[in-house]
Structures are given as structure tokens and as C-alpha cells.
Amino acid sequence: MISNRLDIKQAIVKGETSLGIEFGSTRIKAVLIDQSFQTIASGSYEWENQLKDGFWTYRLEDIITGLQAAYREMKQEVERSYGINLQTVGAIGFSAMMHGYMALDEKNELLVPFRTWRNATTGAAAKELTDLFKFNIPERWSIAHLYQAILNKEEHVPRIRTVTTLAGYIHWLLTGSKALGIGDASGIFPIDESTQNYNESMLQQFNELIADKGYSWQVNDLFPKVNSAGEQAGILSAAGAEILDPSGELQSGIPLCPPEGDAGTGMVATNSVRKRTGNVSVGTSVFAMIVLEKDLTAVYPEIDIVTTPNGSPVGMVHANNCSSDINAWLGLFREFSEAAGQKVDNEKLYSVMLNKALEADPDGGGLLSYGYFSGENITGLEQGRPLFVRSPESRFNLANFMRTHLFTAFGALKIGMDILTKEEHVAIDSILAHGGLFKTPVVGQKIVAAALNVPVSVTNTAGEGGAWGMAILASYLLNKDKEESLEDFLDLKVFANVEGQEIHPDDSDVKGFETFIERYKKGLVIEQAAVDNLV
């Protein structure tokens, strides 16, 4: 195990490191780790989606700029900390927001701007495909975007030659290989667990569905090759090395593991790839991933069936909205404190405000809010309007205000999770949580434990995030023993000495959340009225 500065320097020079780069919804992050899975250096780039021509998107220029900036910052940290000019690494992996739609023509040029997971524009396509396949097709999935474009008679459709995700696009750009990790591929099209590939019968059903359109392609020709964790999915090309490091100092020929979605890297970062385990990832959106022991008995629009990076089926509950409204309100409180001449740093602001929620009434005092910046599939809202509501009888104080906003951040998630736990009786041994919310100890865990009514753990690696999880997948390619499963690699090597804190549900909190969620469901008509009447 690497334990000192000299060993780390030698590992960097010898290329015994692993690099993960993840394109999150607000930040692109690069993380370089050593053979002990410790972070050597990191870099990041802040970015934001844009609503353009009715679609949430990111500009292609920002994708490349952000990739280069995150890598450059990481490289500079290596030089500052170790006096080494980074020229190679052992393995690289790219991950990004799952789902969405990147359609390329025969020259591998984008036909339309990248359409992200955040778009709620494919309802008709998703419903029709769900009915056809007898398998839930969420609005975010690439196949839903593709079929909606067909239904809309968009002019680019006949010229499509590739449909991929953002992670798949970056991987192709740097390797020339059109490949995907199986977890990310499961957000393009349903996966057959027995073949570890796209579901052949459903591919055929789709081809028959569009046969009268006269396209020169069949859908199975469009998707990237599916790879499982631990397989090599390409090597860094000379052109790719130049894109990643325009200085020309990065060597080509570095092996790449399969590109993954942020859901997959979240599972890895929380050691949640074994059956009966799960994780909750909190950020702009929130999702829970539960690794299933058996198939569900019915098709639920609230539950996606995806896979772990090594192909096990996962019940995924994904809500489009989570922390954005909390961040906006805390920004308002920051403005007040600064106007009062009391500048407060972010960490203290979040700590003080979030901890107030622990002093609140169990149900949030009769208050109600919806942090819907965008539409929310689980609750049937095509658009969002952030909203705060109270009655004259509500107990309006700061503690209840903060508890209500934390509760509502997990409101849509709870509706989906209740299906898994109360209707399907899915067994969950443990839930691990990660995301910025959990940097403030205890509070976020107690809220999630109340919402899901299961013990929730946060490890001391929880703040590392998806880029670290992607670096772990790159390290698995590089360092796994022959036939060593991803589960064993994580248990026995990565997380063997990782400490965590587990919080069990508090009965009062659980009952309070149950009271709140009934209010939340009844109040959805208010949110719909805001969408209908507030431009």
C-alpha cells in the first residue's frame, strides 16, 4: 500500500495511478488516485445548463473547455505537491450525467445540441414504449428521446448514425471507440441480464415499430458497444491526448475502462453494488439505487430498472429536483447576513441553517414547499415552479422552514421508494448516502433515514463523489486480480479500512415525514396551478 510522499511520486512517474473525470450537472471534476485509492490531486470546472429552444443543454464548447480545465487544474496540483510534470497515468475513466441524448451523423458530428436528463419533453414516447415493451421507459432515457424525435418528425432523424450519452461521447472523442459501461448503457435501452447486452427482443420490437418510416438504419446499429466493469474499452489516442492536455505532454496509449453514468459511479463510491445494498446520491437531482435480488412484479413509471457497472439489476428512483431550492434560500439568507454586516462563510451558513431543522416539529409545522426548478416525472409535472406555501395556522419559524425544505427535497424520491419497500417488499440491508448535503454531519442522514425508514450510513469517503468512484473503476481495470469481482475488489481492497457513521430512523421523524408526505401529495395541485398560471 502506498503510504508516503516518495512512494506517491514514484507511482505518478511509473503511471501506477488512476484518473476519473466526471461531468456532473454543475461541476466537471477530475480526480487522480494512487494504488491505495487515496486522492493525489483533483481539479474542477463549474458549469451550468441552459434552456435553449425548449431543451436543457450544455454547449459543446463548454464540454471541451471544462474537460481541459479540470484536467489542467489536477495536473497543476500534481506539479505543486510533488514537483512532477504529469505525463501518464495507469488508466482513465470518464463518467457523466446518465441518460439524455447525443445523436451523431456519419461524420460523427452532433446533429442537435446535447439533450440532458433534465428534459421532460418525451412523455408521449416514453409512455408508448413502456406499453410496447411492458418495461418502464423513463422520459430521460436515450431511446425515449430518439422516439420522441421520430414522433416530432425532426429533420435530423434520418441522418442519425450513433446515439450515445455524454460519457460515451467523451470516451469516443478521446479514444475513437464507441463503447459504454453497462450501467450507462442501461440508461440508453433496456438491458437483458442474461446476455449483459441490450434486450434483443425489445430492439426488434422497436425496429418493427418504426419500419414504415423508411430509415436507412436499425436501432441496434446506433448504440455503443456494451462493456462491463473491468474490461478495457479503448486506449487514449494521440488526438485524444491532445484534446485532454493541449500542452502535448500527456502520452497516448493509456487504457480506458468503460465510461459510466453518475449513478454507477455513485454506487461504486458508496460500495453499493452487492444485492440488498443501496445508495442515495444528493445534488441538483436526487436518486436512490437499490440492487435487486429478484424482478419486480409489475411495471412502475416511478422506478427505472438499470444496472450496476458489473451488470446486476438495480431499482432506481430518480427525482429531477433536490438541492437547488435549498441553495437558493440559503443564498437569500447569506445576502441578509451580509447586508447586516455579518459575512458568513458557506460551511458555517449551511451548518447553522441545516441544524435548525433538528429543532423543528416532526412534520415541519404544517408548512409546504416544492423545490421544482424543472418538471418532475414521479409526480407528473412537466414543468416546475419553486413554491413555498403555508396556512395561517402553520407554525412558521426558522426550524420548521428548514425542515420543510429538507423534507421536500426528498418528497418525490419517497413516493418512488415507498413502492419498492411497501408494495414490492424489497429487502434493503443498508443505504449509503453521498453528496454535498452530508458534509454537515447528522442532519441529512436523519432526514433520509426518516424518508426511507432504513438505516443510513455516510462514510469518510462520501465527500469524494462520482469522479472518485470513476477513478476506482479505472483502478479496477488496472489492479484487479484475475476473476476478482467488482464487489470483492470494493469490499476487500477499497473499503476495507473505511470508517462510516450509521444513523437509524427515529420513530418521531418517520411519523413526521409520513404526515408531511400526505400534505405534499395533496398540495401537488397547487404546484400544477403555479405551472399553469405563473409564467
mmCIF file of C-alpha atoms in Angstrom, residues 18-23 29-33 91-96 167 171 180-181 184 228-231 233 256-270 309 434 464-478 486 489-490:
data_model
loop_
_atom_site.group_PDB
_atom_site.id
_atom_site.type_symbol
_atom_site.label_atom_id
_atom_site.label_comp_id
_atom_site.label_asym_id
_atom_site.label_seq_id
_atom_site.Cartn_x
_atom_site.Cartn_y
_atom_site.Cartn_z
ATOM 1 C CA SER A 18 -5.861 6.042 -11.967
ATOM 2 C CA LEU A 19 -7.786 9.059 -13.230
ATOM 3 C CA GLY A 20 -11.523 9.590 -13.102
ATOM 4 C CA ILE A 21 -13.261 12.557 -14.725
ATOM 5 C CA GLU A 22 -16.976 13.104 -14.171
ATOM 6 C CA PHE A 23 -19.304 15.572 -15.862
ATOM 7 C CA LYS A 29 -14.272 17.117 -11.700
ATOM 8 C CA ALA A 30 -11.015 15.241 -12.276
ATOM 9 C CA VAL A 31 -9.613 13.002 -9.511
ATOM 10 C CA LEU A 32 -6.248 11.220 -9.613
ATOM 11 C CA ILE A 33 -5.818 8.381 -7.108
ATOM 12 C CA ALA A 91 -5.824 4.024 -16.506
ATOM 13 C CA ILE A 92 -8.535 6.603 -17.203
ATOM 14 C CA GLY A 93 -12.309 6.568 -16.950
ATOM 15 C CA PHE A 94 -14.982 9.091 -17.891
ATOM 16 C CA SER A 95 -18.415 9.390 -16.364
ATOM 17 C CA ALA A 96 -21.263 11.838 -16.747
ATOM 18 C CA ALA A 167 -19.914 9.900 -21.097
ATOM 19 C CA HIS A 171 -14.960 8.419 -24.418
ATOM 20 C CA LEU A 180 -20.338 2.283 -22.848
ATOM 21 C CA GLY A 181 -20.275 0.727 -19.431
ATOM 22 C CA ASP A 184 -24.707 3.832 -18.550
ATOM 23 C CA SER A 228 -18.798 -4.488 -18.010
ATOM 24 C CA ALA A 229 -16.560 -3.084 -15.295
ATOM 25 C CA GLY A 230 -13.010 -4.395 -15.506
ATOM 26 C CA GLU A 231 -12.978 -4.669 -19.289
ATOM 27 C CA ALA A 233 -12.929 -0.225 -23.610
ATOM 28 C CA LEU A 256 -9.571 3.327 -20.614
ATOM 29 C CA CYS A 257 -12.206 1.496 -18.636
ATOM 30 C CA PRO A 258 -15.838 1.593 -19.829
ATOM 31 C CA PRO A 259 -17.433 5.047 -19.479
ATOM 32 C CA GLU A 260 -20.196 5.121 -16.884
ATOM 33 C CA GLY A 261 -23.115 7.212 -15.715
ATOM 34 C CA ASP A 262 -23.084 9.133 -12.478
ATOM 35 C CA ALA A 263 -25.499 6.601 -10.992
ATOM 36 C CA GLY A 264 -22.919 3.850 -11.493
ATOM 37 C CA THR A 265 -20.060 5.872 -10.042
ATOM 38 C CA GLY A 266 -22.269 6.728 -7.073
ATOM 39 C CA MET A 267 -22.779 3.017 -6.412
ATOM 40 C CA VAL A 268 -19.028 2.435 -6.558
ATOM 41 C CA ALA A 269 -18.211 5.464 -4.386
ATOM 42 C CA THR A 270 -20.549 4.142 -1.689
ATOM 43 C CA PRO A 309 -21.367 -1.241 -13.521
ATOM 44 C CA HIS A 434 -23.264 10.778 -0.568
ATOM 45 C CA GLU A 464 -15.221 12.125 -2.700
ATOM 46 C CA GLY A 465 -18.120 11.804 -5.104
ATOM 47 C CA GLY A 466 -18.559 10.318 -8.537
ATOM 48 C CA ALA A 467 -15.211 11.338 -10.022
ATOM 49 C CA TRP A 468 -13.502 9.332 -7.279
ATOM 50 C CA GLY A 469 -15.882 6.445 -7.994
ATOM 51 C CA MET A 470 -14.896 6.636 -11.663
ATOM 52 C CA ALA A 471 -11.213 6.607 -10.705
ATOM 53 C CA ILE A 472 -11.937 3.460 -8.663
ATOM 54 C CA LEU A 473 -13.424 1.808 -11.768
ATOM 55 C CA ALA A 474 -10.277 2.773 -13.695
ATOM 56 C CA SER A 475 -8.197 1.283 -10.871
ATOM 57 C CA TYR A 476 -10.278 -1.913 -11.034
ATOM 58 C CA LEU A 477 -9.276 -2.276 -14.689
ATOM 59 C CA LEU A 478 -5.644 -1.740 -13.714
ATOM 60 C CA LEU A 486 -16.140 -5.753 -8.509
ATOM 61 C CA PHE A 489 -12.499 -5.568 -5.087
ATOM 62 C CA LEU A 490 -14.519 -2.874 -3.308
#
